[in-house]
PDB file of C-alpha atoms and ligand atoms in Angstrom:
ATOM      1  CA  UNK A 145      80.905 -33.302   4.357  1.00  0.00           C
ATOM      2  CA  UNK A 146      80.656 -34.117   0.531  1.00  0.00           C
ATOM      3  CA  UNK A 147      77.285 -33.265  -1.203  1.00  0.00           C
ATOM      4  CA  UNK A 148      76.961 -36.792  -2.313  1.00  0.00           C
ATOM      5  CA  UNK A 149      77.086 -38.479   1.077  1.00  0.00           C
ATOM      6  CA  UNK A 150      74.607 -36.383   2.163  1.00  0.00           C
ATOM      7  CA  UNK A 151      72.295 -37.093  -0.693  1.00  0.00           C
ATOM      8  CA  UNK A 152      69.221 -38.865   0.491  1.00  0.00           C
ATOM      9  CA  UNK A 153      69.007 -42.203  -2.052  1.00  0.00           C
ATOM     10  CA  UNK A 154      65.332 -42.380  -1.518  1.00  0.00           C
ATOM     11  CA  UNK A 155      64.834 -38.807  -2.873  1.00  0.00           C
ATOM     12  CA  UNK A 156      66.507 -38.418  -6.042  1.00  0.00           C
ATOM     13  CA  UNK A 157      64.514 -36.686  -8.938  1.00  0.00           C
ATOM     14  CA  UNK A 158      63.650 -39.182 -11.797  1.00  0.00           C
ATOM     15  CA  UNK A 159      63.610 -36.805 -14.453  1.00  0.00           C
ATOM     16  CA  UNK A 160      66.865 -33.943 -14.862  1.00  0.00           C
ATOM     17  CA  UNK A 161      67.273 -32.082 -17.463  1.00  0.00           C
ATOM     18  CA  UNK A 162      69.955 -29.313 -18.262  1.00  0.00           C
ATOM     19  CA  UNK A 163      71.025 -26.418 -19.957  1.00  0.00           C
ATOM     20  CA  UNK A 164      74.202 -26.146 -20.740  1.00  0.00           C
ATOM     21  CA  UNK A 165      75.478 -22.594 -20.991  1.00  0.00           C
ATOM     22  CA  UNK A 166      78.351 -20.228 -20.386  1.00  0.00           C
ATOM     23  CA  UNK A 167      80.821 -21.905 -23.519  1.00  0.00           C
ATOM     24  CA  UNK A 168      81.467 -19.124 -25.125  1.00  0.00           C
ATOM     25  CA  UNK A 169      82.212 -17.121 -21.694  1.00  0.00           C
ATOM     26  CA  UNK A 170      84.371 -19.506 -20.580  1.00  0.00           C
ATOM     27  CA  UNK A 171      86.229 -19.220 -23.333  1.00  0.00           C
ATOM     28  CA  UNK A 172      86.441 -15.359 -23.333  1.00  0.00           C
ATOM     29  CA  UNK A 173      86.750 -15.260 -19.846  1.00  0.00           C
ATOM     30  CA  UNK A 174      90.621 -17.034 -21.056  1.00  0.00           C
ATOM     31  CA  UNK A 175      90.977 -15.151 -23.612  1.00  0.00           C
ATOM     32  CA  UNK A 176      90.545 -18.274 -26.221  1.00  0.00           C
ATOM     33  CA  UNK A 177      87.802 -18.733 -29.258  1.00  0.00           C
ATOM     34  CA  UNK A 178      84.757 -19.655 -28.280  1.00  0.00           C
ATOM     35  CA  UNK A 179      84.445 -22.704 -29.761  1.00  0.00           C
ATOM     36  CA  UNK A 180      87.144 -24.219 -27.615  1.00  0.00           C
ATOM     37  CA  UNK A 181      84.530 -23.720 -24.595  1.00  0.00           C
ATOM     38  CA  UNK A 182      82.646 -26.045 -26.352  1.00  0.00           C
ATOM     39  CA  UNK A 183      85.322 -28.196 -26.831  1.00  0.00           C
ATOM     40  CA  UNK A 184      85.866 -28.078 -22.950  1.00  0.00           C
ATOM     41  CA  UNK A 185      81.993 -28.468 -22.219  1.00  0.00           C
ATOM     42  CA  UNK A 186      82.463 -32.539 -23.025  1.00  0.00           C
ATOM     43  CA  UNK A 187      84.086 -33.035 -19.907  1.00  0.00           C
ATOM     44  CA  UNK A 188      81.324 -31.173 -18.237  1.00  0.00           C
ATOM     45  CA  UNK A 189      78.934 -33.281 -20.053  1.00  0.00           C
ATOM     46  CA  UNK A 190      80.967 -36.561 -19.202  1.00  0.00           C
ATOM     47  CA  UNK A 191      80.730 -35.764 -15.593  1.00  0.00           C
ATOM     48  CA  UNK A 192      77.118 -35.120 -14.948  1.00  0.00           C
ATOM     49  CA  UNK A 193      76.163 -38.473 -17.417  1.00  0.00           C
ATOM     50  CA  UNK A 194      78.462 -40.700 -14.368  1.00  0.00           C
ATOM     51  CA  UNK A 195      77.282 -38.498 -11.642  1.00  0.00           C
ATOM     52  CA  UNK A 196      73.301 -39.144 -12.907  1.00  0.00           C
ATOM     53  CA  UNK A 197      73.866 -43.056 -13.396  1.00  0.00           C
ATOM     54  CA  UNK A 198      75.653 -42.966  -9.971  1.00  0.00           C
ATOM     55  CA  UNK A 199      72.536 -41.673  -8.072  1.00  0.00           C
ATOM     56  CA  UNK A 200      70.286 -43.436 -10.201  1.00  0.00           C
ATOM     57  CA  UNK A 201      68.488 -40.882 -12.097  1.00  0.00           C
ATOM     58  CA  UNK A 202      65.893 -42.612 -14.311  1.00  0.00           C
ATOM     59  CA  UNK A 203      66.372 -39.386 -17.296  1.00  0.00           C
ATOM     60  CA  UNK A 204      68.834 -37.219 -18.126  1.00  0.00           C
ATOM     61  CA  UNK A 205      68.078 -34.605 -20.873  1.00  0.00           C
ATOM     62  CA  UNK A 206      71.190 -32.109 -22.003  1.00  0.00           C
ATOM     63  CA  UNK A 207      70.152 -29.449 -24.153  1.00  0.00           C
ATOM     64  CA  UNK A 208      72.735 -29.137 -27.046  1.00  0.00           C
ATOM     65  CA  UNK A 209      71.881 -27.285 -29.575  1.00  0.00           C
ATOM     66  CA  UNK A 210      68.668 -25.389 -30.040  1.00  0.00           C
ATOM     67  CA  UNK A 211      66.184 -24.395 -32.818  1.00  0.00           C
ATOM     68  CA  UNK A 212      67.744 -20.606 -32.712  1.00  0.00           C
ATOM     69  CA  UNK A 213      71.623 -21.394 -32.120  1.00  0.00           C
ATOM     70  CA  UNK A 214      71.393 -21.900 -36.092  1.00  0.00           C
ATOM     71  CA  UNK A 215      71.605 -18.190 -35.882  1.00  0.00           C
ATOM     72  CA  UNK A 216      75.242 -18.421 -34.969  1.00  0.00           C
ATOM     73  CA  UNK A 217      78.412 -18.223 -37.108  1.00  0.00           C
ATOM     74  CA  UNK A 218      78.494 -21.081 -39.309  1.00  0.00           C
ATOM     75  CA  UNK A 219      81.901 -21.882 -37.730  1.00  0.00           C
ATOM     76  CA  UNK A 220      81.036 -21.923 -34.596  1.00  0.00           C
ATOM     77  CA  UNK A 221      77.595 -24.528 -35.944  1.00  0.00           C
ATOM     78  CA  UNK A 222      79.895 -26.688 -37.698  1.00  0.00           C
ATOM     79  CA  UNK A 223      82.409 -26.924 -34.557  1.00  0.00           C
ATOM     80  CA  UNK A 224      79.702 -27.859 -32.245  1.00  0.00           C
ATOM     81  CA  UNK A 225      78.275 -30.300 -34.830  1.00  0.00           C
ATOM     82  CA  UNK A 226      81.721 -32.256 -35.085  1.00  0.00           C
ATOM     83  CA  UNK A 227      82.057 -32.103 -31.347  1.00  0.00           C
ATOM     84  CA  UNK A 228      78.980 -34.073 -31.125  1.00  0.00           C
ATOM     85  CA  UNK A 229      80.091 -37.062 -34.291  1.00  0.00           C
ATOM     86  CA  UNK A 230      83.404 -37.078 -32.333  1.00  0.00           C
ATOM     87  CA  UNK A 231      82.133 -37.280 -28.612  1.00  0.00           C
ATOM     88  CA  UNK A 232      79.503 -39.689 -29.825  1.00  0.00           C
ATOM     89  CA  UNK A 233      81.809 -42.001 -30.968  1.00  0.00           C
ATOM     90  CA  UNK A 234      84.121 -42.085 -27.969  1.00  0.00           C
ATOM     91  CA  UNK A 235      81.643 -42.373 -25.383  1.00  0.00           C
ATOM     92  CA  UNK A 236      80.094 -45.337 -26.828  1.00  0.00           C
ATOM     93  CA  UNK A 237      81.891 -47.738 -24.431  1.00  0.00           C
ATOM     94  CA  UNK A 238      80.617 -45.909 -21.503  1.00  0.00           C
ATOM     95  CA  UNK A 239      77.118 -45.816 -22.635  1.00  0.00           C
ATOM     96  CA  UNK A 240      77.396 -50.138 -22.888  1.00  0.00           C
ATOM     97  CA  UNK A 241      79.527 -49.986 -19.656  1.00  0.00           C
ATOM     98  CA  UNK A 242      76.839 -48.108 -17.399  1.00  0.00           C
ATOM     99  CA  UNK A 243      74.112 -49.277 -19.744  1.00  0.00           C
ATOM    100  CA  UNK A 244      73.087 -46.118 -20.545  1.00  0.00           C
ATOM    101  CA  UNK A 245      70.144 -46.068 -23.368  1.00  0.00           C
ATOM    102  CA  UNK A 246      70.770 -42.840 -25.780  1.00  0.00           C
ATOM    103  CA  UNK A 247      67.981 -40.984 -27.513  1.00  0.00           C
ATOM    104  CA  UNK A 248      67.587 -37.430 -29.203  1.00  0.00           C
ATOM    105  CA  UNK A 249      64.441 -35.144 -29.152  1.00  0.00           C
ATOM    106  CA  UNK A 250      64.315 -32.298 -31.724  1.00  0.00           C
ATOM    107  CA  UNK A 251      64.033 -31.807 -35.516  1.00  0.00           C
ATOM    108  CA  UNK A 252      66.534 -34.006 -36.268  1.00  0.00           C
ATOM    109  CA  UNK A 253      66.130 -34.113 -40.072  1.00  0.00           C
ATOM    110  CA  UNK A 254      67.509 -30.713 -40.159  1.00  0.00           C
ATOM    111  CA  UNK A 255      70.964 -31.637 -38.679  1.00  0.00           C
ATOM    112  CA  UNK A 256      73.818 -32.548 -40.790  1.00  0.00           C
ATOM    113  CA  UNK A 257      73.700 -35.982 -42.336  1.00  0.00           C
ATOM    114  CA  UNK A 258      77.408 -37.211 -40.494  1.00  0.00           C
ATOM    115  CA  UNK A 259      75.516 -35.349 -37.201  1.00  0.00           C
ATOM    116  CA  UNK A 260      72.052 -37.725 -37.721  1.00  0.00           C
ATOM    117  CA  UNK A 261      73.763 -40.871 -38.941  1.00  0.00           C
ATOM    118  CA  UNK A 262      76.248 -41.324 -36.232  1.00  0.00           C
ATOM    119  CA  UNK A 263      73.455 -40.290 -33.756  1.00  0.00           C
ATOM    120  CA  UNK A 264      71.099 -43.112 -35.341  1.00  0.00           C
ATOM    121  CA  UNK A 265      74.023 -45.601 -35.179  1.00  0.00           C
ATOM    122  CA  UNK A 266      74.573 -45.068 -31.629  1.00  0.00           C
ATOM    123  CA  UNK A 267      70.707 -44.979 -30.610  1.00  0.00           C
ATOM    124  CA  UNK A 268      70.442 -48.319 -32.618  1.00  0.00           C
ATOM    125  CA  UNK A 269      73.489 -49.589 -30.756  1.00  0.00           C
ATOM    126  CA  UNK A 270      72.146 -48.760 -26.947  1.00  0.00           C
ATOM    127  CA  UNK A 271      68.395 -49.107 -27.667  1.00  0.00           C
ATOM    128  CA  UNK A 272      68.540 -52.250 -25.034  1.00  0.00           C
ATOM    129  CA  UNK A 273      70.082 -50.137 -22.688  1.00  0.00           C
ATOM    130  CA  UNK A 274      67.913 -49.701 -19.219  1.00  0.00           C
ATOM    131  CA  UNK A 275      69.958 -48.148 -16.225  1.00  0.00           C
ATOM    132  CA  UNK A 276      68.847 -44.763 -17.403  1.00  0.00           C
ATOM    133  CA  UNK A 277      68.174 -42.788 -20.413  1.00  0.00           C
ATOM    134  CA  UNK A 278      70.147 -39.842 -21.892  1.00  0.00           C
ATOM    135  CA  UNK A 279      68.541 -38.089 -24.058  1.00  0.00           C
ATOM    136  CA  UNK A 280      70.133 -35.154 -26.215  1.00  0.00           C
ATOM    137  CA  UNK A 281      68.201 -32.004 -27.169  1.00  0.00           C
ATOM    138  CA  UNK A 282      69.216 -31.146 -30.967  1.00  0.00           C
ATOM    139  CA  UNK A 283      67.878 -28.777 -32.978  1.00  0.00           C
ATOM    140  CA  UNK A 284      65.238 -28.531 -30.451  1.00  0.00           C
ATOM    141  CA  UNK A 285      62.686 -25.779 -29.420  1.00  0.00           C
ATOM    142  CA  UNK A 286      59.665 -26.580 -27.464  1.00  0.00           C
ATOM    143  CA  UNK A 287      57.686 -24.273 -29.459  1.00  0.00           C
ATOM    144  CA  UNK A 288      58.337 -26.508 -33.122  1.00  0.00           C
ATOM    145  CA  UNK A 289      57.826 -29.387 -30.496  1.00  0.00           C
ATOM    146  CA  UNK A 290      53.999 -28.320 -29.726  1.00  0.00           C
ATOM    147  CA  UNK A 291      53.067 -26.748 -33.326  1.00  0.00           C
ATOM    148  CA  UNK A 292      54.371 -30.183 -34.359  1.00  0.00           C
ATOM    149  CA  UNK A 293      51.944 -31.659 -31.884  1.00  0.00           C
ATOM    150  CA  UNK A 294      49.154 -29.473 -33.167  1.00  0.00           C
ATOM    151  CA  UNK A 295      49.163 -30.478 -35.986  1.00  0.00           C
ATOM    152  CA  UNK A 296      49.741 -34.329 -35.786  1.00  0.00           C
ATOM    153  CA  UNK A 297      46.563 -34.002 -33.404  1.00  0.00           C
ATOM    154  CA  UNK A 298      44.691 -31.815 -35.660  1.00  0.00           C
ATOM    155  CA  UNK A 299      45.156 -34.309 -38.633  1.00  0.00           C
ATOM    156  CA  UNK A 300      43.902 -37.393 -36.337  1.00  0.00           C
ATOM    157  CA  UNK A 301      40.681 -35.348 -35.633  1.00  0.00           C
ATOM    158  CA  UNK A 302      40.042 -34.367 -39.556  1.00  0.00           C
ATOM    159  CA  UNK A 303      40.574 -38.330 -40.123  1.00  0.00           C
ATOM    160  CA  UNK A 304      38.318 -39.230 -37.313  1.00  0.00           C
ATOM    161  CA  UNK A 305      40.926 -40.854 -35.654  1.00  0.00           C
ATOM    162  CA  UNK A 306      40.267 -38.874 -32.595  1.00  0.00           C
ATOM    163  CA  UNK A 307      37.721 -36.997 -31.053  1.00  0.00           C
ATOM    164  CA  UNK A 308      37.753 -33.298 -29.655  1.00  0.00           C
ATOM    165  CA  UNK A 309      36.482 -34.215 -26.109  1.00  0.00           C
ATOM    166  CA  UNK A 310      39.642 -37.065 -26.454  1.00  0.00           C
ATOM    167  CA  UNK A 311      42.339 -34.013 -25.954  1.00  0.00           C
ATOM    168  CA  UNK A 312      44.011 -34.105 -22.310  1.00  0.00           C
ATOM    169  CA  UNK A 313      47.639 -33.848 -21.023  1.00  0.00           C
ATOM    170  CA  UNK A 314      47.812 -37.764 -21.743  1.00  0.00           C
ATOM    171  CA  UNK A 315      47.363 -36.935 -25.615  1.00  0.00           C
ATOM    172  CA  UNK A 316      49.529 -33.895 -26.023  1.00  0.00           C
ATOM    173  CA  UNK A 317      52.261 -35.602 -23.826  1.00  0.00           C
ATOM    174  CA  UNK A 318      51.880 -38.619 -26.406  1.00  0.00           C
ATOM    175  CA  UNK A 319      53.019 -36.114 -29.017  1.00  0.00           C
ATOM    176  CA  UNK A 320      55.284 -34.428 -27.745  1.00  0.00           C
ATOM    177  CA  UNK A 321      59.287 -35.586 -28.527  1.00  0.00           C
ATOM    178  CA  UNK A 322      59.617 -36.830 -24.839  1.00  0.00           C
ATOM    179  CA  UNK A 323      56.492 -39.180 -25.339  1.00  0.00           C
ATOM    180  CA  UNK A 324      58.495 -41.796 -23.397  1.00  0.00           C
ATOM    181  CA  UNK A 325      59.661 -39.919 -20.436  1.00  0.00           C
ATOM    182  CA  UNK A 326      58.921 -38.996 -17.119  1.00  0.00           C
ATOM    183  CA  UNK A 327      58.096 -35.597 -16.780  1.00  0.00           C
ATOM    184  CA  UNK A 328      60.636 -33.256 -15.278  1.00  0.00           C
ATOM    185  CA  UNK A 329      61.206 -33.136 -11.671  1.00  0.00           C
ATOM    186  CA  UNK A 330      64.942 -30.541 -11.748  1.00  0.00           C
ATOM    187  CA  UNK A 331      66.028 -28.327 -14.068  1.00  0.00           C
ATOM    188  CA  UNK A 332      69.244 -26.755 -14.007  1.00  0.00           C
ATOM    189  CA  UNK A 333      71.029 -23.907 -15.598  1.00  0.00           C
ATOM    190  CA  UNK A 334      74.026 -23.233 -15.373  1.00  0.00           C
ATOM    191  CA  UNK A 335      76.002 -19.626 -16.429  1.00  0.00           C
ATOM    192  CA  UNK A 336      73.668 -17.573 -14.441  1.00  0.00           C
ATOM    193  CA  UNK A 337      71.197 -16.716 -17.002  1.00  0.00           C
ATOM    194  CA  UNK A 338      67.775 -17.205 -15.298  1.00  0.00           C
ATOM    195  CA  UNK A 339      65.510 -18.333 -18.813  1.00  0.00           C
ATOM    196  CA  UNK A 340      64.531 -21.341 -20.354  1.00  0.00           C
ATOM    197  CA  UNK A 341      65.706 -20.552 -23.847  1.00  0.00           C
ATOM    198  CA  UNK A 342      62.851 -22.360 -25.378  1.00  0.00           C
ATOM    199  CA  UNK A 343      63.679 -25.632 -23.671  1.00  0.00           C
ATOM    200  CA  UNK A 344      60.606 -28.070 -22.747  1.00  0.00           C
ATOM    201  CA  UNK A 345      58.285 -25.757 -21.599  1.00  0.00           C
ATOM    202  CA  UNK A 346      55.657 -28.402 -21.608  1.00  0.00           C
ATOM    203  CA  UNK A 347      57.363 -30.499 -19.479  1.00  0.00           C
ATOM    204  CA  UNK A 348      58.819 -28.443 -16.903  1.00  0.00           C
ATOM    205  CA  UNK A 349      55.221 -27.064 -15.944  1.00  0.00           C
ATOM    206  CA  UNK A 350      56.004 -28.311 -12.152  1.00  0.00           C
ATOM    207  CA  UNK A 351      59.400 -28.783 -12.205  1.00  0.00           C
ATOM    208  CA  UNK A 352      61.845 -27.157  -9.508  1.00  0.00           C
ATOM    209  CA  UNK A 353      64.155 -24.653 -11.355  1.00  0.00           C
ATOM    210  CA  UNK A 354      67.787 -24.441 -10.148  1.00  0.00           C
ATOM    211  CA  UNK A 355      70.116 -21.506 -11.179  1.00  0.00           C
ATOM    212  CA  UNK A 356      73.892 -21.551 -11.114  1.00  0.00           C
ATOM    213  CA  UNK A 357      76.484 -19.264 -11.990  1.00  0.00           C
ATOM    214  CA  UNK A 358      79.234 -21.560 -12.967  1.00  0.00           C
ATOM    215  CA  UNK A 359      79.511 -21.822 -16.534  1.00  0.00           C
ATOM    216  CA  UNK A 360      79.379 -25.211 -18.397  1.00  0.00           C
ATOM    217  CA  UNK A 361      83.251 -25.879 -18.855  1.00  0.00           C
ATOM    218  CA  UNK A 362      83.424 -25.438 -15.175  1.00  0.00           C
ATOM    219  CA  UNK A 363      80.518 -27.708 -13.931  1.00  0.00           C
ATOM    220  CA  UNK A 364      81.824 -31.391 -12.672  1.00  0.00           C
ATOM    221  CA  UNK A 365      80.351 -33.950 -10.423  1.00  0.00           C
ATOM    222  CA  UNK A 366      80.311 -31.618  -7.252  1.00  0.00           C
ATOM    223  CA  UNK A 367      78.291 -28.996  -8.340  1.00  0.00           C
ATOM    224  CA  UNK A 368      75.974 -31.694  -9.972  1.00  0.00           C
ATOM    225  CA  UNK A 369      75.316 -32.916  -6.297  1.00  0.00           C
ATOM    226  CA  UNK A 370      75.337 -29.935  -4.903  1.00  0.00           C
ATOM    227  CA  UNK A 371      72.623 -29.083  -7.240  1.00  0.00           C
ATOM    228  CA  UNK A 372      70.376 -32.456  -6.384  1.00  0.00           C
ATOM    229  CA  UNK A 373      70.468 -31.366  -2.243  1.00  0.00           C
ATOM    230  CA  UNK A 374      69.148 -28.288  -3.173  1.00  0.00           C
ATOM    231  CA  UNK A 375      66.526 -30.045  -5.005  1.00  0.00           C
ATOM    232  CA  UNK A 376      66.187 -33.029  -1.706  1.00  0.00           C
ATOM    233  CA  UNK A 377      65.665 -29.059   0.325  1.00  0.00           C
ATOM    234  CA  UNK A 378      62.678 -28.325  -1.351  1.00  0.00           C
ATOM    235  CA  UNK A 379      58.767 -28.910  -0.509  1.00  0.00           C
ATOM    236  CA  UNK A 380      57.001 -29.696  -3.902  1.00  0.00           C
ATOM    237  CA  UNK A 381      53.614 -29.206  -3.082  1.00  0.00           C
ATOM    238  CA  UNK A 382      51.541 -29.365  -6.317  1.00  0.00           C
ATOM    239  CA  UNK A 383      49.437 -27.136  -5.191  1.00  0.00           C
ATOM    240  CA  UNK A 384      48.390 -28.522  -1.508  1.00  0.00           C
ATOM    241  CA  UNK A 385      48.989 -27.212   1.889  1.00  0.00           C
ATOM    242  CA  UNK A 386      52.591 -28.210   3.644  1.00  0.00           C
ATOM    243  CA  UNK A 387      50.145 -29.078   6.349  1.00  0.00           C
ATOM    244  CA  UNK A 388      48.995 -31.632   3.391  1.00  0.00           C
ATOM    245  CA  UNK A 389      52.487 -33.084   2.419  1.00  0.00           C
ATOM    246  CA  UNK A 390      53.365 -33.470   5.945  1.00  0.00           C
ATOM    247  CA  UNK A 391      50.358 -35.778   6.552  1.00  0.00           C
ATOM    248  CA  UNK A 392      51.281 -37.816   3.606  1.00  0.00           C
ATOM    249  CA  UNK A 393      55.224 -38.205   4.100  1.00  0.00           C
ATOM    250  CA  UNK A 394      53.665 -39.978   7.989  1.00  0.00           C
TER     251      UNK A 394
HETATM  252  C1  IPE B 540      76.181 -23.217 -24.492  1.00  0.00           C
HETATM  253  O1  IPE B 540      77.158 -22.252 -24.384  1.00  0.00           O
HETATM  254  C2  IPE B 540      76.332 -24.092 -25.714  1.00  0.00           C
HETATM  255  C3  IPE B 540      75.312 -23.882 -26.753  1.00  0.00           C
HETATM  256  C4  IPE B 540      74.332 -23.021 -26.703  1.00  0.00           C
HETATM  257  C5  IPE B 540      75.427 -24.690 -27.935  1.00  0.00           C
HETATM  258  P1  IPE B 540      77.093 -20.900 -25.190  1.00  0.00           P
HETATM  259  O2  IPE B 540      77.817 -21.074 -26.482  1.00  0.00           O
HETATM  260  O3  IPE B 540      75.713 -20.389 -25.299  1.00  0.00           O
HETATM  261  O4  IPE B 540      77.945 -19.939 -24.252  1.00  0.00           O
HETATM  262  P2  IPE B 540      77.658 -18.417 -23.920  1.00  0.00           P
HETATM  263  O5  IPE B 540      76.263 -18.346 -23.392  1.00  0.00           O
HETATM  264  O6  IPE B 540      77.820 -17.661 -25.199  1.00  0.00           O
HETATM  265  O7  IPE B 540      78.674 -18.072 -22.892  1.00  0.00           O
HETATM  266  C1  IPE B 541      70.338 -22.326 -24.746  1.00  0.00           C
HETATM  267  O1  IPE B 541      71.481 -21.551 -24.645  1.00  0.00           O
HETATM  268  C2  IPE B 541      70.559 -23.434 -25.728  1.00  0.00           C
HETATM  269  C3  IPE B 541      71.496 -24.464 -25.321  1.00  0.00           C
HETATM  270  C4  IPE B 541      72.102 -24.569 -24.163  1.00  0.00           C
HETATM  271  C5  IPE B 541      71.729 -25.487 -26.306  1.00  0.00           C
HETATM  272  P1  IPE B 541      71.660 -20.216 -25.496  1.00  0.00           P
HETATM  273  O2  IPE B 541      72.970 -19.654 -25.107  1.00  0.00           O
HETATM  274  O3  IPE B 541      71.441 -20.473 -26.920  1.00  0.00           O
HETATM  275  O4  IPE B 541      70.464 -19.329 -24.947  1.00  0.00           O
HETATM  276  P2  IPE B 541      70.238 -17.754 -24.974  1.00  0.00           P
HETATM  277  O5  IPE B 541      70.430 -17.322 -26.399  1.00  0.00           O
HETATM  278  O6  IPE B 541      71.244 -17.148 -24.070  1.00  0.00           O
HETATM  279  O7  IPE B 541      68.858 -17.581 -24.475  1.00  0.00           O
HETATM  280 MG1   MG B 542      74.580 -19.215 -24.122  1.00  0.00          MG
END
């Protein structure tokens, strides 16, 4: 039977967020340059944004470029920078046709000015949007995300704008880049590595990690649903007994 028939509608995680990896690979693996992996990874990307408004996932979060990829080639940087201006503006239909609100989380004042402007245009342009939100990880690393927090918390308590005792998990998450979202319920990797790369560590304290060897170019709507059974498989306790989530789920 297909995964997505078998996908239980009253089950599906609010929150996913992914990492996209195995580009480069792919692209080796063919014996072309990396950066046409990337190039192929929109497709991927395509797929799993339909497959997520489909099922009616709340949040989607792609990471897309992170705080240490600026380590790369500067090639290979500017390639995946005009692969996002470009993809940006031809999926703006589908974003108004599924009603798809975008966002971006990360240090975003470090990204190319063509990068952040067409970004801000097309955040501006689907701010109304409500089915679900896609937000895109750029220039992101959960580390900057929680010394940025720090600090922004540190200077309300100096200004006596907030109080020691005050800290909890509903002030840091206020913070944090993903102050608006749920937290994470299913995280998925793709290209076999088994890491988190510095990806919202935060927000992934409970959420159910999900490992795939397929790389990125590969991934399409199948192996997005496969991905969300696996997740429907699993007991999320939270630290209870079974015996305790049984009782509940009667
Ligand atoms: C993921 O693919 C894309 C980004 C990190 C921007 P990679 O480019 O990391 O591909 P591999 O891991 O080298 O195969
Ligand atoms: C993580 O992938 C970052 C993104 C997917 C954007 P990397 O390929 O950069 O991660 P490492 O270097 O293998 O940990
Ligand atoms: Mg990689």
């Amino acid at each position: 039977m297909q995964a997505d028939i078998q996908i239980d509608k009253n089950y599906i995680p609010k929150h996913v967020a992914v990492i996209m990896d195995g580009n480069g690979r792919w692209a080796r693996s063919k014996g072309l340059k990396r950066v046409l992996g990337h190039q192929k990874g929109v497709e991927s990307v395509r797929q799993t944004v339909e497959a997520s408004v489909e099922l009616g996932i709340e949040a989607l979060t792609l990471y897309a470029f992170s705080t240490e990829n600026w380590k790369r080639p500067k090639i290979e940087i500017d390639t995946l920078m005009s692969i996002l201006v470009n993809s940006l503006k031809k999926e703006i239909s589908t974003f108004q046709k599924n009603d798809i609100k975008l966002q971006a989380i990360g240090n975003l004042d470090k990204l190319p000015s063509k990068a952040r402007n067409q970004l801000q245009e097309v955040i501006k342009m689907t701010e109304n949007n409500k089915a679900m939100t896609l937000t895109l990880a750029l220039n992101y690393g959960a580390k900057e995300e929680l010394i940025r927090a720090t600090k922004s918390i540190s200077k309300k308590i100096v200004n006596n704008e907030l109080k020691i005792e005050e800290i909890d998990e509903k002030i840091i998450n206020s913070h944090l880049y993903t102050f608006t979202l749920p937290v994470v319920d299913f995280l998925i990797r793709t290209s076999g590595e088994m890491r988190i790369s510095n990806f919202l560590l935060w927000q992934i304290a409970y959420a159910e990690l999900y490992f795939t060897d397929i790389l990125w170019p590969d991934f399409r709507k199948k192996d997005f649903y496969e991905a969300i059974l696996n997740y429907q498989r699993r007991e999320r306790r939270f630290g209870k007994t079974s015996e305790q989530i049984e009782s509940s789920n009667t």
